[in-house]
Amino acid sequence: GDITKGSGQGGESIYGPDFPDENFQVKHTARGLLSMANCGANTNNSQFFITVKATPWLDGKHVVFGRVLEGMDIVEGLSRIKTSTNDRPLRNIVIKDSGMVSLESAEKQAELAKEEEEAARKREEEESKTEMEKSRERVREAKEKIEKESKELTDEVSSAVRDGLKRKLVPAPTDPTAGGALKKRL
């Protein structure tokens, strides 16, 4: 938080008034991510925020540096507190006795986060395959329909051609003058 001014406009880190962005590798893809608050590139200090949903519009602007391990229900409860038009809570909110996370726990959590991201990537890949398979099925069905219609049309044309040839070679028996020339030859 703002440990220097108490207004949300200050802050200081162990590195001094501000420090540069580390990287933007971790994206704002889920709820419960800790991300550095800043007022532009390389202006990080002691302020941070916790996401309560995916916030992709923050990618490349704010550095994600952690994840809520326990107590996300408390964070979500805090996010539902009414705020003013300036987005300030209408009542005081105090966080005390928040504790510290050990390096071992943080490393374990980072590994879990990587596993979750890999699982999400695989799910997206599977969904993509599913869409691809659906697309292939639609193409196959369309091809079968075209082949069936083409065969039916070919059969109709062949039949019409045969009928037409028969009419030209063998005169229709209903015409009394038909076949006269043919009968004379025989």
PDB file of C-alpha atoms in Angstrom:
ATOM      1  CA  GLY A   1       0.000   0.000   0.000  1.00  0.00           C
ATOM      2  CA  ASP A   2       0.774   3.649   0.152  1.00  0.00           C
ATOM      3  CA  ILE A   3       3.089   3.785   3.178  1.00  0.00           C
ATOM      4  CA  THR A   4       4.324   7.339   2.539  1.00  0.00           C
ATOM      5  CA  LYS A   5       1.250   9.501   1.827  1.00  0.00           C
ATOM      6  CA  GLY A   6      -1.688   7.319   2.832  1.00  0.00           C
ATOM      7  CA  SER A   7      -3.661   8.652  -0.143  1.00  0.00           C
ATOM      8  CA  GLY A   8      -2.985   5.947  -2.724  1.00  0.00           C
ATOM      9  CA  GLN A   9      -0.558   8.262  -4.520  1.00  0.00           C
ATOM     10  CA  GLY A  10       2.615   7.411  -2.654  1.00  0.00           C
ATOM     11  CA  GLY A  11       4.642   4.407  -1.752  1.00  0.00           C
ATOM     12  CA  GLU A  12       8.206   3.280  -1.397  1.00  0.00           C
ATOM     13  CA  SER A  13       9.915  -0.028  -1.875  1.00  0.00           C
ATOM     14  CA  ILE A  14      12.994  -1.627  -0.407  1.00  0.00           C
ATOM     15  CA  TYR A  15      14.687  -0.445  -3.625  1.00  0.00           C
ATOM     16  CA  GLY A  16      13.812   3.213  -3.074  1.00  0.00           C
ATOM     17  CA  PRO A  17      10.939   5.395  -4.305  1.00  0.00           C
ATOM     18  CA  ASP A  18      10.321   3.202  -7.333  1.00  0.00           C
ATOM     19  CA  PHE A  19      11.904   0.394  -9.313  1.00  0.00           C
ATOM     20  CA  PRO A  20      11.786  -0.942 -12.893  1.00  0.00           C
ATOM     21  CA  ASP A  21       9.363  -3.544 -14.241  1.00  0.00           C
ATOM     22  CA  GLU A  22      10.856  -7.019 -13.914  1.00  0.00           C
ATOM     23  CA  ASN A  23       9.056  -8.743 -16.797  1.00  0.00           C
ATOM     24  CA  PHE A  24       5.596  -9.345 -18.193  1.00  0.00           C
ATOM     25  CA  GLN A  25       5.854 -13.120 -18.630  1.00  0.00           C
ATOM     26  CA  VAL A  26       3.012 -14.024 -16.275  1.00  0.00           C
ATOM     27  CA  LYS A  27      -0.316 -12.816 -17.642  1.00  0.00           C
ATOM     28  CA  HIS A  28      -3.403 -11.621 -15.766  1.00  0.00           C
ATOM     29  CA  THR A  29      -5.327 -14.809 -16.607  1.00  0.00           C
ATOM     30  CA  ALA A  30      -7.129 -15.600 -13.371  1.00  0.00           C
ATOM     31  CA  ARG A  31      -8.453 -14.402 -10.058  1.00  0.00           C
ATOM     32  CA  GLY A  32      -6.119 -14.213  -7.091  1.00  0.00           C
ATOM     33  CA  LEU A  33      -3.035 -12.840  -8.851  1.00  0.00           C
ATOM     34  CA  LEU A  34      -0.854 -10.214  -7.139  1.00  0.00           C
ATOM     35  CA  SER A  35       0.267  -7.511  -9.531  1.00  0.00           C
ATOM     36  CA  MET A  36       2.271  -4.327  -9.098  1.00  0.00           C
ATOM     37  CA  ALA A  37       0.306  -1.072  -9.167  1.00  0.00           C
ATOM     38  CA  ASN A  38       2.128   1.692 -10.990  1.00  0.00           C
ATOM     39  CA  CYS A  39       1.649   4.991 -12.773  1.00  0.00           C
ATOM     40  CA  GLY A  40       3.527   4.019 -15.929  1.00  0.00           C
ATOM     41  CA  ALA A  41       6.492   1.991 -17.063  1.00  0.00           C
ATOM     42  CA  ASN A  42       9.154   1.295 -14.421  1.00  0.00           C
ATOM     43  CA  THR A  43       7.312   3.096 -11.592  1.00  0.00           C
ATOM     44  CA  ASN A  44       6.690   0.181  -9.214  1.00  0.00           C
ATOM     45  CA  ASN A  45       6.812   0.821  -5.456  1.00  0.00           C
ATOM     46  CA  SER A  46       5.014  -0.676  -2.448  1.00  0.00           C
ATOM     47  CA  GLN A  47       1.535  -0.714  -4.000  1.00  0.00           C
ATOM     48  CA  PHE A  48      -0.040  -3.802  -5.500  1.00  0.00           C
ATOM     49  CA  PHE A  49      -3.467  -5.160  -6.285  1.00  0.00           C
ATOM     50  CA  ILE A  50      -5.123  -8.581  -6.332  1.00  0.00           C
ATOM     51  CA  THR A  51      -7.241  -9.631  -9.300  1.00  0.00           C
ATOM     52  CA  VAL A  52     -10.745 -10.966  -8.687  1.00  0.00           C
ATOM     53  CA  LYS A  53     -11.135 -12.118 -12.305  1.00  0.00           C
ATOM     54  CA  ALA A  54      -9.011 -12.390 -15.460  1.00  0.00           C
ATOM     55  CA  THR A  55      -7.823  -8.915 -16.486  1.00  0.00           C
ATOM     56  CA  PRO A  56      -5.976  -9.303 -19.815  1.00  0.00           C
ATOM     57  CA  TRP A  57      -6.049  -5.537 -20.496  1.00  0.00           C
ATOM     58  CA  LEU A  58      -3.407  -5.205 -17.751  1.00  0.00           C
ATOM     59  CA  ASP A  59      -0.920  -7.507 -19.522  1.00  0.00           C
ATOM     60  CA  GLY A  60       2.252  -5.684 -20.521  1.00  0.00           C
ATOM     61  CA  LYS A  61       1.471  -2.820 -18.141  1.00  0.00           C
ATOM     62  CA  HIS A  62       1.572  -4.364 -14.666  1.00  0.00           C
ATOM     63  CA  VAL A  63       3.946  -7.075 -13.414  1.00  0.00           C
ATOM     64  CA  VAL A  64       2.299 -10.173 -11.908  1.00  0.00           C
ATOM     65  CA  PHE A  65       4.506 -11.296  -9.041  1.00  0.00           C
ATOM     66  CA  GLY A  66       2.440 -13.714  -6.988  1.00  0.00           C
ATOM     67  CA  ARG A  67      -0.786 -15.530  -6.250  1.00  0.00           C
ATOM     68  CA  VAL A  68      -3.122 -15.689  -3.266  1.00  0.00           C
ATOM     69  CA  LEU A  69      -2.427 -18.985  -1.497  1.00  0.00           C
ATOM     70  CA  GLU A  70      -5.200 -18.864   1.076  1.00  0.00           C
ATOM     71  CA  GLY A  71      -8.083 -16.570   1.868  1.00  0.00           C
ATOM     72  CA  MET A  72      -9.345 -15.750  -1.602  1.00  0.00           C
ATOM     73  CA  ASP A  73     -12.830 -15.674  -0.084  1.00  0.00           C
ATOM     74  CA  ILE A  74     -11.693 -12.675   1.999  1.00  0.00           C
ATOM     75  CA  VAL A  75     -10.357 -10.912  -1.091  1.00  0.00           C
ATOM     76  CA  GLU A  76     -13.642 -11.503  -2.912  1.00  0.00           C
ATOM     77  CA  GLY A  77     -15.547 -10.207   0.114  1.00  0.00           C
ATOM     78  CA  LEU A  78     -13.429  -7.058   0.090  1.00  0.00           C
ATOM     79  CA  SER A  79     -14.078  -6.609  -3.631  1.00  0.00           C
ATOM     80  CA  ARG A  80     -17.838  -6.470  -2.946  1.00  0.00           C
ATOM     81  CA  ILE A  81     -17.593  -3.538  -0.492  1.00  0.00           C
ATOM     82  CA  LYS A  82     -19.373  -0.488  -1.896  1.00  0.00           C
ATOM     83  CA  THR A  83     -17.163   2.309  -3.183  1.00  0.00           C
ATOM     84  CA  SER A  84     -17.562   5.985  -3.993  1.00  0.00           C
ATOM     85  CA  THR A  85     -17.513   7.413  -7.499  1.00  0.00           C
ATOM     86  CA  ASN A  86     -13.724   7.718  -7.044  1.00  0.00           C
ATOM     87  CA  ASP A  87     -13.576   3.958  -6.410  1.00  0.00           C
ATOM     88  CA  ARG A  88     -12.707   4.451  -2.725  1.00  0.00           C
ATOM     89  CA  PRO A  89     -14.333   2.113  -0.163  1.00  0.00           C
ATOM     90  CA  LEU A  90     -17.153   3.807   1.761  1.00  0.00           C
ATOM     91  CA  ARG A  91     -15.766   2.347   5.003  1.00  0.00           C
ATOM     92  CA  ASN A  92     -12.228   1.790   6.282  1.00  0.00           C
ATOM     93  CA  ILE A  93     -10.613  -1.543   5.464  1.00  0.00           C
ATOM     94  CA  VAL A  94      -7.661  -2.617   7.587  1.00  0.00           C
ATOM     95  CA  ILE A  95      -5.406  -5.580   6.877  1.00  0.00           C
ATOM     96  CA  LYS A  96      -3.462  -6.694   9.909  1.00  0.00           C
ATOM     97  CA  ASP A  97      -1.490  -9.755  10.885  1.00  0.00           C
ATOM     98  CA  SER A  98      -1.279 -10.948   7.284  1.00  0.00           C
ATOM     99  CA  GLY A  99       1.793 -13.108   7.913  1.00  0.00           C
ATOM    100  CA  MET A 100       4.629 -14.063   5.599  1.00  0.00           C
ATOM    101  CA  VAL A 101       5.043 -16.802   3.052  1.00  0.00           C
ATOM    102  CA  SER A 102       8.201 -18.895   3.287  1.00  0.00           C
ATOM    103  CA  LEU A 103      10.476 -19.201   0.268  1.00  0.00           C
ATOM    104  CA  GLU A 104       9.765 -22.949   0.165  1.00  0.00           C
ATOM    105  CA  SER A 105       6.011 -22.331   0.105  1.00  0.00           C
ATOM    106  CA  ALA A 106       6.385 -19.656  -2.569  1.00  0.00           C
ATOM    107  CA  GLU A 107       8.473 -21.984  -4.751  1.00  0.00           C
ATOM    108  CA  LYS A 108       5.919 -24.750  -4.333  1.00  0.00           C
ATOM    109  CA  GLN A 109       3.122 -22.343  -5.252  1.00  0.00           C
ATOM    110  CA  ALA A 110       5.075 -21.159  -8.298  1.00  0.00           C
ATOM    111  CA  GLU A 111       5.412 -24.777  -9.424  1.00  0.00           C
ATOM    112  CA  LEU A 112       1.668 -25.307  -8.932  1.00  0.00           C
ATOM    113  CA  ALA A 113       0.969 -22.160 -10.951  1.00  0.00           C
ATOM    114  CA  LYS A 114       3.161 -23.456 -13.786  1.00  0.00           C
ATOM    115  CA  GLU A 115       1.304 -26.767 -13.701  1.00  0.00           C
ATOM    116  CA  GLU A 116      -2.050 -24.942 -13.801  1.00  0.00           C
ATOM    117  CA  GLU A 117      -0.918 -22.837 -16.755  1.00  0.00           C
ATOM    118  CA  GLU A 118       0.291 -25.962 -18.579  1.00  0.00           C
ATOM    119  CA  ALA A 119      -3.039 -27.688 -17.885  1.00  0.00           C
ATOM    120  CA  ALA A 120      -4.898 -24.614 -19.191  1.00  0.00           C
ATOM    121  CA  ARG A 121      -2.722 -24.612 -22.323  1.00  0.00           C
ATOM    122  CA  LYS A 122      -3.464 -28.309 -22.871  1.00  0.00           C
ATOM    123  CA  ARG A 123      -7.213 -27.697 -22.398  1.00  0.00           C
ATOM    124  CA  GLU A 124      -7.091 -24.913 -24.983  1.00  0.00           C
ATOM    125  CA  GLU A 125      -5.188 -27.236 -27.309  1.00  0.00           C
ATOM    126  CA  GLU A 126      -7.807 -29.964 -26.827  1.00  0.00           C
ATOM    127  CA  GLU A 127     -10.632 -27.499 -27.417  1.00  0.00           C
ATOM    128  CA  SER A 128      -8.836 -26.360 -30.546  1.00  0.00           C
ATOM    129  CA  LYS A 129      -8.493 -29.974 -31.701  1.00  0.00           C
ATOM    130  CA  THR A 130     -12.153 -30.519 -30.994  1.00  0.00           C
ATOM    131  CA  GLU A 131     -13.038 -27.509 -33.144  1.00  0.00           C
ATOM    132  CA  MET A 132     -10.686 -28.782 -35.819  1.00  0.00           C
ATOM    133  CA  GLU A 133     -12.289 -32.220 -35.697  1.00  0.00           C
ATOM    134  CA  LYS A 134     -15.742 -30.633 -35.942  1.00  0.00           C
ATOM    135  CA  SER A 135     -14.566 -28.645 -38.938  1.00  0.00           C
ATOM    136  CA  ARG A 136     -13.159 -31.762 -40.595  1.00  0.00           C
ATOM    137  CA  GLU A 137     -16.464 -33.567 -39.952  1.00  0.00           C
ATOM    138  CA  ARG A 138     -18.409 -30.727 -41.581  1.00  0.00           C
ATOM    139  CA  VAL A 139     -16.074 -30.807 -44.594  1.00  0.00           C
ATOM    140  CA  ARG A 140     -16.441 -34.605 -44.851  1.00  0.00           C
ATOM    141  CA  GLU A 141     -20.255 -34.357 -44.666  1.00  0.00           C
ATOM    142  CA  ALA A 142     -20.320 -31.601 -47.285  1.00  0.00           C
ATOM    143  CA  LYS A 143     -18.055 -33.663 -49.551  1.00  0.00           C
ATOM    144  CA  GLU A 144     -20.318 -36.728 -49.170  1.00  0.00           C
ATOM    145  CA  LYS A 145     -23.388 -34.624 -49.961  1.00  0.00           C
ATOM    146  CA  ILE A 146     -21.738 -33.132 -53.048  1.00  0.00           C
ATOM    147  CA  GLU A 147     -20.640 -36.595 -54.224  1.00  0.00           C
ATOM    148  CA  LYS A 148     -24.174 -37.976 -53.706  1.00  0.00           C
ATOM    149  CA  GLU A 149     -25.794 -35.058 -55.534  1.00  0.00           C
ATOM    150  CA  SER A 150     -23.207 -35.318 -58.303  1.00  0.00           C
ATOM    151  CA  LYS A 151     -23.931 -39.058 -58.729  1.00  0.00           C
ATOM    152  CA  GLU A 152     -27.686 -38.409 -58.779  1.00  0.00           C
ATOM    153  CA  LEU A 153     -27.246 -35.656 -61.361  1.00  0.00           C
ATOM    154  CA  THR A 154     -24.947 -37.853 -63.460  1.00  0.00           C
ATOM    155  CA  ASP A 155     -27.520 -40.668 -63.323  1.00  0.00           C
ATOM    156  CA  GLU A 156     -30.304 -38.263 -64.357  1.00  0.00           C
ATOM    157  CA  VAL A 157     -28.240 -36.902 -67.262  1.00  0.00           C
ATOM    158  CA  SER A 158     -27.242 -40.412 -68.349  1.00  0.00           C
ATOM    159  CA  SER A 159     -30.863 -41.539 -68.215  1.00  0.00           C
ATOM    160  CA  ALA A 160     -32.016 -38.501 -70.211  1.00  0.00           C
ATOM    161  CA  VAL A 161     -29.319 -39.083 -72.796  1.00  0.00           C
ATOM    162  CA  ARG A 162     -30.265 -42.778 -73.090  1.00  0.00           C
ATOM    163  CA  ASP A 163     -33.945 -41.862 -73.407  1.00  0.00           C
ATOM    164  CA  GLY A 164     -33.139 -39.249 -76.027  1.00  0.00           C
ATOM    165  CA  LEU A 165     -31.013 -41.679 -78.022  1.00  0.00           C
ATOM    166  CA  LYS A 166     -33.750 -44.313 -77.848  1.00  0.00           C
ATOM    167  CA  ARG A 167     -36.284 -41.807 -79.173  1.00  0.00           C
ATOM    168  CA  LYS A 168     -34.037 -40.904 -82.087  1.00  0.00           C
ATOM    169  CA  LEU A 169     -33.202 -44.504 -82.927  1.00  0.00           C
ATOM    170  CA  VAL A 170     -36.625 -46.039 -82.369  1.00  0.00           C
ATOM    171  CA  PRO A 171     -39.612 -43.902 -83.357  1.00  0.00           C
ATOM    172  CA  ALA A 172     -42.449 -43.687 -80.902  1.00  0.00           C
ATOM    173  CA  PRO A 173     -45.192 -46.281 -81.709  1.00  0.00           C
ATOM    174  CA  THR A 174     -48.000 -43.762 -81.205  1.00  0.00           C
ATOM    175  CA  ASP A 175     -47.043 -41.864 -84.360  1.00  0.00           C
ATOM    176  CA  PRO A 176     -48.704 -43.661 -87.330  1.00  0.00           C
ATOM    177  CA  THR A 177     -46.101 -42.381 -89.767  1.00  0.00           C
ATOM    178  CA  ALA A 178     -43.243 -43.231 -87.534  1.00  0.00           C
ATOM    179  CA  GLY A 179     -40.936 -45.952 -88.638  1.00  0.00           C
ATOM    180  CA  GLY A 180     -42.138 -45.956 -92.214  1.00  0.00           C
ATOM    181  CA  ALA A 181     -38.673 -45.503 -93.682  1.00  0.00           C
ATOM    182  CA  LEU A 182     -37.282 -48.101 -91.363  1.00  0.00           C
ATOM    183  CA  LYS A 183     -40.036 -50.603 -92.270  1.00  0.00           C
ATOM    184  CA  LYS A 184     -39.413 -50.087 -96.012  1.00  0.00           C
ATOM    185  CA  ARG A 185     -35.767 -50.959 -95.583  1.00  0.00           C
ATOM    186  CA  LEU A 186     -36.567 -54.141 -93.753  1.00  0.00           C
TER     187      LEU A 186
END
